[in-house]
mmCIF file of C-alpha atoms and ligand atoms in Angstrom:
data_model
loop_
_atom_site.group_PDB
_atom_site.id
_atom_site.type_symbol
_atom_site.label_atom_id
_atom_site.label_comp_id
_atom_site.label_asym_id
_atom_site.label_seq_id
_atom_site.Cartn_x
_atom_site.Cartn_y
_atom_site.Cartn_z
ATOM 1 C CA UNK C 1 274.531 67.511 -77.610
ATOM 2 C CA UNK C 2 276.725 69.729 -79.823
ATOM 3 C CA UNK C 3 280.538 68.675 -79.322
ATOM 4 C CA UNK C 4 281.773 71.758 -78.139
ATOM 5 C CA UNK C 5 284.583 70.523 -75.992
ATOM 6 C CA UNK C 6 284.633 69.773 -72.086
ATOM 7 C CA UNK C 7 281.418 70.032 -70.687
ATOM 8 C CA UNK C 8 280.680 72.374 -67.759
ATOM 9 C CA UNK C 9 278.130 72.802 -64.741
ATOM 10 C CA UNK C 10 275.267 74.328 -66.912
ATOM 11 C CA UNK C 11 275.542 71.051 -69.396
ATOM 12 C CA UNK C 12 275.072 69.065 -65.340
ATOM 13 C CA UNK C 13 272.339 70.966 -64.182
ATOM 14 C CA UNK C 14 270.463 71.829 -67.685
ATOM 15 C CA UNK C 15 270.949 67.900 -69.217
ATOM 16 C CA UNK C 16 273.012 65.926 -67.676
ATOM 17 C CA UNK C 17 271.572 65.297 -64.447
ATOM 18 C CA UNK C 18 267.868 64.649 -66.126
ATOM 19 C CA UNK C 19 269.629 62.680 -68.671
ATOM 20 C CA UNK C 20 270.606 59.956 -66.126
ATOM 21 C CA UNK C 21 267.659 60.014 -64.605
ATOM 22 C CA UNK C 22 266.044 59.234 -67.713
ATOM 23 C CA UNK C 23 267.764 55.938 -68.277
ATOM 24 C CA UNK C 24 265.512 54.380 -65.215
ATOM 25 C CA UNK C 25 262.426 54.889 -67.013
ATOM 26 C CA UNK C 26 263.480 54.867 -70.841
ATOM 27 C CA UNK C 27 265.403 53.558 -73.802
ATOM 28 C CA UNK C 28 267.448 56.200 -74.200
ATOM 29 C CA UNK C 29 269.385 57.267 -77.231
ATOM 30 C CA UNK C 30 272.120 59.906 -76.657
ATOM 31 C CA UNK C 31 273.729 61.289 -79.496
ATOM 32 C CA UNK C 32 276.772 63.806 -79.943
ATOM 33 C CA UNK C 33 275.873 65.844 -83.323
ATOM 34 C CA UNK C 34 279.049 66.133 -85.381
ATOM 35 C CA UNK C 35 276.910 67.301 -88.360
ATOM 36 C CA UNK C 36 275.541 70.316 -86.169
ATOM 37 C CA UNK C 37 278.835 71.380 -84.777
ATOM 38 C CA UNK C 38 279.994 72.549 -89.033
ATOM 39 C CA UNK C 39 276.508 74.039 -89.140
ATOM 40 C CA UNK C 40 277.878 76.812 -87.180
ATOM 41 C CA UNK C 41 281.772 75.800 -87.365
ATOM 42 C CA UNK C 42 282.072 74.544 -91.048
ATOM 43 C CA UNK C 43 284.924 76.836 -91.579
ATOM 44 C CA UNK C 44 286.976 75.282 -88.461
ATOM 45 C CA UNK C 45 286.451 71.697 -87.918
ATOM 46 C CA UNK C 46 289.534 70.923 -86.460
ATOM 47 C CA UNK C 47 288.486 70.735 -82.897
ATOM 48 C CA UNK C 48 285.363 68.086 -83.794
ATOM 49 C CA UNK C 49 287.032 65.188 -83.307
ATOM 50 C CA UNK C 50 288.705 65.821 -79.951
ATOM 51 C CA UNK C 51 286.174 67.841 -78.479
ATOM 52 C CA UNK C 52 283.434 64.339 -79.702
ATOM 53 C CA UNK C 53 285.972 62.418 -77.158
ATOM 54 C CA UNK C 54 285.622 65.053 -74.370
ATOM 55 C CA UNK C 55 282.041 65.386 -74.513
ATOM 56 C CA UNK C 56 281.980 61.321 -74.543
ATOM 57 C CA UNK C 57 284.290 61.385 -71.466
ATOM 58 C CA UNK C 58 281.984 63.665 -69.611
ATOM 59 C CA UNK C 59 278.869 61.909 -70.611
ATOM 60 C CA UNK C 60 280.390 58.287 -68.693
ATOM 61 C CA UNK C 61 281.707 59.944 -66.259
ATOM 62 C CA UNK C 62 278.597 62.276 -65.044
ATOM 63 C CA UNK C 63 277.056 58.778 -65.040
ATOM 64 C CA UNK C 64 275.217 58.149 -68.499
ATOM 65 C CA UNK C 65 275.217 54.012 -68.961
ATOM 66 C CA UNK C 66 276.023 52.207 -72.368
ATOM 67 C CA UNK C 67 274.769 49.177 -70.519
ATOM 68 C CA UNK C 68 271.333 50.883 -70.603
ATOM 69 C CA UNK C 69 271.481 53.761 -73.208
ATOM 70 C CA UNK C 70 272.748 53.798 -76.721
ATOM 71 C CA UNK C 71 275.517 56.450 -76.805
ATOM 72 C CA UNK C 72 276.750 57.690 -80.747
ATOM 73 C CA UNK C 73 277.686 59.726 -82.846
ATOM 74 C CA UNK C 74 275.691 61.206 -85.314
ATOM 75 C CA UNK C 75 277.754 60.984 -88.443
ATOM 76 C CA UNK C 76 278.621 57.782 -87.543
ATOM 77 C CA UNK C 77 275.030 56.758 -88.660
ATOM 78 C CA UNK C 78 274.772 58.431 -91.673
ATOM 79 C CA UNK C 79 271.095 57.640 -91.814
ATOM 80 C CA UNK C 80 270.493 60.996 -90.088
ATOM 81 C CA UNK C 81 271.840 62.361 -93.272
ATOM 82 C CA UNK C 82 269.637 60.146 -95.772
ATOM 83 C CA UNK C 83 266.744 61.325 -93.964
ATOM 84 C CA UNK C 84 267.067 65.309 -93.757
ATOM 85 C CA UNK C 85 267.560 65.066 -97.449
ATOM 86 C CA UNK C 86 264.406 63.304 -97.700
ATOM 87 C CA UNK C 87 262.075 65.634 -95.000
ATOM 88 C CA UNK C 88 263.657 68.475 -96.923
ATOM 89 C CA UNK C 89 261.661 67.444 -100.262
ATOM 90 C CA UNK C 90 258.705 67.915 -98.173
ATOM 91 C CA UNK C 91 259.123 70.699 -95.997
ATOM 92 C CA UNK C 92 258.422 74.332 -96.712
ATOM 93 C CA UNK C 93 261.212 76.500 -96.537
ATOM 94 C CA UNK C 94 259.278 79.090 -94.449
ATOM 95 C CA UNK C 95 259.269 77.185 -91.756
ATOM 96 C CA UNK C 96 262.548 76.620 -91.085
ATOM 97 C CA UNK C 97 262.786 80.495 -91.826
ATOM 98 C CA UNK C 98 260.464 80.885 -88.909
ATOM 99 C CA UNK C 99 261.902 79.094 -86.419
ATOM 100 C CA UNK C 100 262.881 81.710 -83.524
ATOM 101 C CA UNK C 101 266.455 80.480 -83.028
ATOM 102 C CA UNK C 102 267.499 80.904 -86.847
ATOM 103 C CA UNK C 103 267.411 84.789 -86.604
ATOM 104 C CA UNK C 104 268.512 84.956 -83.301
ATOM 105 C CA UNK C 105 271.722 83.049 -83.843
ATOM 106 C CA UNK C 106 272.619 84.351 -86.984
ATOM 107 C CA UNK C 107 272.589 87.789 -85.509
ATOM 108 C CA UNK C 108 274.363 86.719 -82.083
ATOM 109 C CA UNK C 109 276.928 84.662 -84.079
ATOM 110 C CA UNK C 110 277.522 88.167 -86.304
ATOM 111 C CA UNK C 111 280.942 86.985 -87.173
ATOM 112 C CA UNK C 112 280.329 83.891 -89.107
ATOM 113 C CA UNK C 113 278.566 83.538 -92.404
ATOM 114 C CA UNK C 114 275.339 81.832 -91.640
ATOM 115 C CA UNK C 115 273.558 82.480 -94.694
ATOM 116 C CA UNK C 116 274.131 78.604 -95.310
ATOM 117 C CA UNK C 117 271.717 76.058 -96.830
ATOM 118 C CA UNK C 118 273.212 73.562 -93.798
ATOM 119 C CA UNK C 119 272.407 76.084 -90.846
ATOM 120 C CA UNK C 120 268.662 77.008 -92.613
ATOM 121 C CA UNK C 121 268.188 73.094 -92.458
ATOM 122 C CA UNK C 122 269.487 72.659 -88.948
ATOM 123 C CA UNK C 123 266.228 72.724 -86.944
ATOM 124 C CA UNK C 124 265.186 69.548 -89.624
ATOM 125 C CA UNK C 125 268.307 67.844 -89.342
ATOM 126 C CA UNK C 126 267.414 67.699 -85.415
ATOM 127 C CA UNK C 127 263.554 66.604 -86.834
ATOM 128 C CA UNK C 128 265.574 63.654 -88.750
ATOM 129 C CA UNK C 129 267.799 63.335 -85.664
ATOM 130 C CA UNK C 130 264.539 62.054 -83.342
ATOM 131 C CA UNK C 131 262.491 60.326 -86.252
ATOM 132 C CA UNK C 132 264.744 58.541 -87.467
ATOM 133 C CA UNK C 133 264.669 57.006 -83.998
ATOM 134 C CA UNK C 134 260.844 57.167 -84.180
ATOM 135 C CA UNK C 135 261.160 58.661 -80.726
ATOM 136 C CA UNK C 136 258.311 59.118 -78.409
ATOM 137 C CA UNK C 137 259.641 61.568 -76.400
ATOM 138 C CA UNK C 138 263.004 63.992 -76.422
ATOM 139 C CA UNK C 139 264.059 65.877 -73.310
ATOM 140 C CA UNK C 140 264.401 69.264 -73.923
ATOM 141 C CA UNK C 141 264.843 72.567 -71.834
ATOM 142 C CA UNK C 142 262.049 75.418 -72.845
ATOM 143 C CA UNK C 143 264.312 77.431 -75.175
ATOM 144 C CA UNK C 144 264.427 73.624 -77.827
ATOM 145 C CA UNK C 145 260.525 73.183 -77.306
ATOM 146 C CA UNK C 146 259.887 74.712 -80.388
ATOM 147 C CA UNK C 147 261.852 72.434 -82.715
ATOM 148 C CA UNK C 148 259.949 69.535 -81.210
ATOM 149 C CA UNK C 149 256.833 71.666 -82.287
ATOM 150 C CA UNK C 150 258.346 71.905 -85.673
ATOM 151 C CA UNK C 151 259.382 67.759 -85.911
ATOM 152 C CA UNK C 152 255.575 67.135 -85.045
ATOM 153 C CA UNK C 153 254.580 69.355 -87.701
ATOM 154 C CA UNK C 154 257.453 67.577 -90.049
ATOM 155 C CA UNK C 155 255.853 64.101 -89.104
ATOM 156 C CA UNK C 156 252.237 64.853 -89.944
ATOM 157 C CA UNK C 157 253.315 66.518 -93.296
ATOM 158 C CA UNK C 158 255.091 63.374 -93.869
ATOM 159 C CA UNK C 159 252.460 61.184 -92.569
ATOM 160 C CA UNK C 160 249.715 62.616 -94.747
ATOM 161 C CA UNK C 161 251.648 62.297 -97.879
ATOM 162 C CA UNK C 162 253.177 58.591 -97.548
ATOM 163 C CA UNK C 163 251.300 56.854 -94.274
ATOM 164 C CA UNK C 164 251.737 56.608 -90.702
ATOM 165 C CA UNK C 165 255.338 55.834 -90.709
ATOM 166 C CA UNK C 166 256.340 58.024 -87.785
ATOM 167 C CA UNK C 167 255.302 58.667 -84.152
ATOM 168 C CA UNK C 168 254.809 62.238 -82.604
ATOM 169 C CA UNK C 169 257.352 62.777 -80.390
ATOM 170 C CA UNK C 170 256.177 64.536 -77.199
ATOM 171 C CA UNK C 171 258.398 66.887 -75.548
ATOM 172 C CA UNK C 172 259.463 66.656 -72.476
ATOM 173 C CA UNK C 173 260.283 69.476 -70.831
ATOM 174 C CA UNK C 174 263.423 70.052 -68.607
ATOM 175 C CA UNK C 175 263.837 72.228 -65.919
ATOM 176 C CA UNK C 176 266.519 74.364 -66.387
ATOM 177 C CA UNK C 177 268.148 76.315 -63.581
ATOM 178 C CA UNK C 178 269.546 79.303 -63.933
ATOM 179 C CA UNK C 179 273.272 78.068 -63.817
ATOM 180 C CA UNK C 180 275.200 81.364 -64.433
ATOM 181 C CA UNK C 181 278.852 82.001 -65.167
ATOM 182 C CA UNK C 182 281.820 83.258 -62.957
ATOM 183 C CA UNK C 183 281.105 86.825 -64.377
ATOM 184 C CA UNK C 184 277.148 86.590 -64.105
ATOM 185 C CA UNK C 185 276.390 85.781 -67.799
ATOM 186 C CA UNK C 186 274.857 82.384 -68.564
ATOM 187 C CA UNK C 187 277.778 79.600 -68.266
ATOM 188 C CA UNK C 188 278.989 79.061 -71.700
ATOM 189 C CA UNK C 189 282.551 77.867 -72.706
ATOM 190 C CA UNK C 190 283.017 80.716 -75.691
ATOM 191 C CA UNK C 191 282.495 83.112 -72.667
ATOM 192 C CA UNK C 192 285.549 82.031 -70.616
ATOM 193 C CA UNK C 193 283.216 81.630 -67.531
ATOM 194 C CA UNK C 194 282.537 78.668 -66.935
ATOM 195 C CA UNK C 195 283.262 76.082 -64.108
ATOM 196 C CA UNK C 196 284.731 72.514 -66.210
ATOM 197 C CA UNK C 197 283.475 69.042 -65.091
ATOM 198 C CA UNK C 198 286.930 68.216 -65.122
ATOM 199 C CA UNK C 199 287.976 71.364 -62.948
ATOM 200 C CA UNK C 200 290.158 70.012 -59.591
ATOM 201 C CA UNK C 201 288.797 71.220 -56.907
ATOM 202 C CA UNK C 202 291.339 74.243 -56.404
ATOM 203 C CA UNK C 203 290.482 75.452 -60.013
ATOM 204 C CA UNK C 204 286.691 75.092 -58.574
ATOM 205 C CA UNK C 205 287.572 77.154 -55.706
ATOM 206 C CA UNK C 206 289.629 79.679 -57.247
ATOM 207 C CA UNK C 207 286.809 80.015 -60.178
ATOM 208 C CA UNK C 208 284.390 80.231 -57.711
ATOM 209 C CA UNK C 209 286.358 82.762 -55.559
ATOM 210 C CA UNK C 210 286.279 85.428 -58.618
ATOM 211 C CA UNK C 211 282.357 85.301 -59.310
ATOM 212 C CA UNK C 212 280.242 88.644 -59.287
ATOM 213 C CA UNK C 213 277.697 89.063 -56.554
ATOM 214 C CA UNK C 214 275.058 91.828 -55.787
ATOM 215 C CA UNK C 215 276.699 94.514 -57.286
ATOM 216 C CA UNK C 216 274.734 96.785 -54.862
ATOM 217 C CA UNK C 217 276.499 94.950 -51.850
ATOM 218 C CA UNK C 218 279.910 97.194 -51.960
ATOM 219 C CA UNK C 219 281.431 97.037 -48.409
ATOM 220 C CA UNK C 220 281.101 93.692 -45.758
ATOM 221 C CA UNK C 221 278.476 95.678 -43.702
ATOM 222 C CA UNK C 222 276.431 96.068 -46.086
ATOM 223 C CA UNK C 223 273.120 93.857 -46.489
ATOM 224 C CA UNK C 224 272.765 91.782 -50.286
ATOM 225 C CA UNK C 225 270.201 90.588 -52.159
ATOM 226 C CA UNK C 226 270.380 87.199 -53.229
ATOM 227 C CA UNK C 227 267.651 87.007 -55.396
ATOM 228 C CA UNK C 228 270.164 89.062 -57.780
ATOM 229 C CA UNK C 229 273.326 87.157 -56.773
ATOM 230 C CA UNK C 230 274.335 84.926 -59.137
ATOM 231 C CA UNK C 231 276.344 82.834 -56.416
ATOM 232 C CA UNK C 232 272.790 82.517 -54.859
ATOM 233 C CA UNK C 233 271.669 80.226 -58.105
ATOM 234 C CA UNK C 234 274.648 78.304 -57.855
ATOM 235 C CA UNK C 235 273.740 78.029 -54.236
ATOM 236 C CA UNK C 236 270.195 76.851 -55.472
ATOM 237 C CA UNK C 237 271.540 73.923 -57.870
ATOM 238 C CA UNK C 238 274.415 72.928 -55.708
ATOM 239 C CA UNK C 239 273.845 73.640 -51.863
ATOM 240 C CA UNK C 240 271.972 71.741 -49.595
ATOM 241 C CA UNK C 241 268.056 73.414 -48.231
ATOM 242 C CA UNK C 242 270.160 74.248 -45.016
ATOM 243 C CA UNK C 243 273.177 75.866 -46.921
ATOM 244 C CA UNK C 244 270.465 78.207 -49.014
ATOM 245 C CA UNK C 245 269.066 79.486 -45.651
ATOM 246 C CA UNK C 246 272.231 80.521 -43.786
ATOM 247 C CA UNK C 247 273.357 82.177 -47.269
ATOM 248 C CA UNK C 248 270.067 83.996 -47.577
ATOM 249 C CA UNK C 249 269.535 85.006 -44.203
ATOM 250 C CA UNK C 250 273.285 86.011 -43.819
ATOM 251 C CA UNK C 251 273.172 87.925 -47.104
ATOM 252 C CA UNK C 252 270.622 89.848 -46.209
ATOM 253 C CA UNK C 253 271.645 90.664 -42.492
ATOM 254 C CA UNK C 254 275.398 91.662 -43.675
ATOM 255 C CA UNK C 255 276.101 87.888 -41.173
ATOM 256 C CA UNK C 256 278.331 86.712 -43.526
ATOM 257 C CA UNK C 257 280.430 87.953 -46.153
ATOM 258 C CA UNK C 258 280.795 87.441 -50.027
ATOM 259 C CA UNK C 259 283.861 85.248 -50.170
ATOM 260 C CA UNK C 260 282.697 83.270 -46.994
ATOM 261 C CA UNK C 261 279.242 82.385 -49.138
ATOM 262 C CA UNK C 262 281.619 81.512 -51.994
ATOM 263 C CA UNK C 263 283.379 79.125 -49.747
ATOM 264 C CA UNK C 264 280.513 77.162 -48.512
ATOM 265 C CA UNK C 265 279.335 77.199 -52.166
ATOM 266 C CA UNK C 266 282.525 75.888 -53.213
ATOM 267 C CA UNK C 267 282.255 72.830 -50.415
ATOM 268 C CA UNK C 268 278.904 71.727 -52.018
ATOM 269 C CA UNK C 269 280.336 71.724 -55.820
ATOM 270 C CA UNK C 270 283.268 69.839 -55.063
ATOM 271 C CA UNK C 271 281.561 67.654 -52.735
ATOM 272 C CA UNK C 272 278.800 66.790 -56.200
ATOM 273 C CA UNK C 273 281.811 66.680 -58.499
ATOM 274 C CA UNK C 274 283.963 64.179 -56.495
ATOM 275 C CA UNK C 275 282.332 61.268 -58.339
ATOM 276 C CA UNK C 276 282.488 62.527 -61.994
ATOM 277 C CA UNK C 277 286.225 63.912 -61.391
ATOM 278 C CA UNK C 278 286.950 60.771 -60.304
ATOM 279 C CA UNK C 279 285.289 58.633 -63.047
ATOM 280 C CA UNK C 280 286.351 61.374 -65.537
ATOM 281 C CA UNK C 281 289.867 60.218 -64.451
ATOM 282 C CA UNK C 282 289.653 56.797 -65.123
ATOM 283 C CA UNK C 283 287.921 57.389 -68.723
ATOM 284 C CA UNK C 284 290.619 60.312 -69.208
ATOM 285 C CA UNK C 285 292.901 57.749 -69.200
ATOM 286 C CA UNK C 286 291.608 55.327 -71.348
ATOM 287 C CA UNK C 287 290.572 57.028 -74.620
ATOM 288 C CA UNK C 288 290.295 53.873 -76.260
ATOM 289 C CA UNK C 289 287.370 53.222 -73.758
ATOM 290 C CA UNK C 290 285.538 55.707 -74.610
ATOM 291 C CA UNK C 291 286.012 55.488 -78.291
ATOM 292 C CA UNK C 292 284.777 51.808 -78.240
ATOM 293 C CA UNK C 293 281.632 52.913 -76.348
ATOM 294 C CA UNK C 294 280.592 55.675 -79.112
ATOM 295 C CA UNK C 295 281.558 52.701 -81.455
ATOM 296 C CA UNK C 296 279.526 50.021 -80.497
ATOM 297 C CA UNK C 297 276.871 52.653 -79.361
ATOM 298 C CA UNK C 298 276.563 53.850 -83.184
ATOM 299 C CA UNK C 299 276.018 50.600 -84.346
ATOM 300 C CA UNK C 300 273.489 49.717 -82.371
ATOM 301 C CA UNK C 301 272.107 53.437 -83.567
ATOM 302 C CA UNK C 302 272.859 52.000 -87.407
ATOM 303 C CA UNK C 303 270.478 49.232 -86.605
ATOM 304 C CA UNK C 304 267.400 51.122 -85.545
ATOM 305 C CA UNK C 305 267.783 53.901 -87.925
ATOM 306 C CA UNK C 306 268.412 51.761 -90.630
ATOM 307 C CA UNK C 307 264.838 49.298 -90.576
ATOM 308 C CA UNK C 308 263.161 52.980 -90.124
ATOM 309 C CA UNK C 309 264.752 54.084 -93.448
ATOM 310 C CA UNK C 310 263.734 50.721 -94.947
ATOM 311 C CA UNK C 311 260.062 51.821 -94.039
ATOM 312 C CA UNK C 312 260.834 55.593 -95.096
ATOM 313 C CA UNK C 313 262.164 53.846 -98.626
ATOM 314 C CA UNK C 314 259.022 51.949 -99.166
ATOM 315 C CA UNK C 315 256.395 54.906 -98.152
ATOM 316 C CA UNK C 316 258.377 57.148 -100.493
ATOM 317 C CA UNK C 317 258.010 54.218 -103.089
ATOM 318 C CA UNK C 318 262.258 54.480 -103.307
ATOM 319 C CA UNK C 319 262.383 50.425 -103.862
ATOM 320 C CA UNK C 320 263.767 48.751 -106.594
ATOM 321 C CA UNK C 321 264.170 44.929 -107.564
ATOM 322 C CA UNK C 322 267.760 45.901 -108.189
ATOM 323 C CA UNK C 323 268.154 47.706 -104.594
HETATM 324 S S1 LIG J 401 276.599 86.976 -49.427
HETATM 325 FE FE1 LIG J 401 276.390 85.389 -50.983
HETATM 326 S S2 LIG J 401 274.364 85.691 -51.865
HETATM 327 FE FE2 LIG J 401 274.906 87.589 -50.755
HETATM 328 S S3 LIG J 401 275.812 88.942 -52.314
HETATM 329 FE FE3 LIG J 401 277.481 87.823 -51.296
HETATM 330 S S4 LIG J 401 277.830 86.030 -52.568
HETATM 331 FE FE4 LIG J 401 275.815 86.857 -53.119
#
């Protein structure tokens, strides 16, 4: 995850919540990639370090387990780094070039100057990022699967030139629910519309309060659509089966109005955010915590992805009596 600052209901419901999950029936390794954030921000970097804690503060509190997962930092294992360099002797420019995210971002992020060696290579810095774990599996959501696609393609490149040193990793593929902003537009922080883990429950409220609805439902008596409400998605993620059906039905009979269906949404958000405020609290409070857990967690990263570069060294024949 790209340390972007305080983390926010579509980071819950598009990673979070499978994250945890995931700790039950893997070893997990979570990372928080420094090194991507400059791809994009290299001209800014003075949030990085702050927003690393906040994203580490979210990830304890929404329930992610250093007793069970190895959380890190990615430049704190500068094997990552050692590794890129190393795919990028083997891997054809083109397709990296390819990749559908590189033109799209470049053209949605108009205002920065992309046309960087270190954004090209980003899509192989997240290959190096998973085999450097020789990970069998990564969690992604649908829009990511193709950058797994490209890492397996990396790995049997690599594979056919120096031996079966890496795994494929399989993808495993999230469910992502819609999770839109206050103003309709898919939640994102730079958009100003999004509803903070660490939100109290009045700021939840009074976010919630101000959210577009069916813009064809103009007046109280008349009937709305929620299958084009984006309080009806957050209503999917959040609200209980029951919940759904009284806002659907009273939606579309005019039964119940837009700020009363805000309400009961509100009621289910703060009731699933009462833990992680809480525990957000505590960890708020403690940076030191926190800090120690991304320490110890990037060690135990350091360990791993060092005996993989020890077999990357010797398949690339990069050993030396001296070394
Ligand atoms: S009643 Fe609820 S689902 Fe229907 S338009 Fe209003 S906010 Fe949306």
């Amino acid at each position: 995850m790209r340390p972007t600052g305080a983390l926010h209901l579509g980071h819950l419901t598009g990673a979070l919540d499978n994250w945890v999950r995931l700790q039950d029936e893997y070893e997990c390794y979570y990372s928080i990639v420094d090194w991507h954030a400059l791809t994009t921000d290299y001209a800014t970097p003075e949030g990085i370090a702050q927003n690393v804690l906040e994203v580490g503060t979210d990830w304890l509190a929404a329930g992610l387990d250093p007793a069970r997962s190895t959380l890190f930092v990615q430049s704190l294992v500068p094997e990552h780094a050692e590794l890129h360099l190393l795919l990028s002797m083997v891997v054809p420019v083109p397709w990296l070039e390819r990749v559908p995210s590189y033109k799209d971002q470049q053209q949605q992020l108009g205002e920065k100057d992309l046309s960087t060696y270190g954004f090209l290579g980003y899509p192989l810095l997240q290959s190096a990022d998973i085999m450097v774990y020789k990970a069998a599996a990564v969690p992604v959501g649908e829009d990511q699967a193709p950058h797994i696609e490209m890492t397996r393609e990396v790995v049997r490149r690599f594979n056919n030139f120096y031996g079966p040193v890496f795994p494929e990793p399989k993808t495993l593929l999230t469910a992502t629910p819609r999770t839109p902003g206050t103003d309709g537009r898919k939640m994102s922080k730079s958009y100003g519309n999004a509803v903070l883990l660490k939100d109290t429950p009045e700021a939840v409220r009074a976010k919630l309060k101000t959210m577009v609805t069916d813009p064809a439902r103009v007046r109280r008596t008349d009937p709305g659509n929620p299958d084009v409400c984006p309080v009806f998605d957050l209503h999917k993620a959040f609200s209980t089966q029951s919940t759904q059906e009284w806002a659907a039905a009273g939606c579309r009979s005019a039964g119940i109005g837009c700020i009363e269906c805000k309400g009961r949404l509100a009621d289910h958000v703060i009731e699933r955010m009462a833990g992680i405020l809480e525990r957000r609290a505590e960890y708020a409070a403690r940076p030191d915590t926190v800090w120690d857990v991304l320490r110890d967690g990037s060690r135990r990263a350091r360990e791993v992805a060092g005996a993989t570069m020890q077999d990357v060294r010797q398949a690339m024949k990069l050993r030396y009596p001296i070394a």
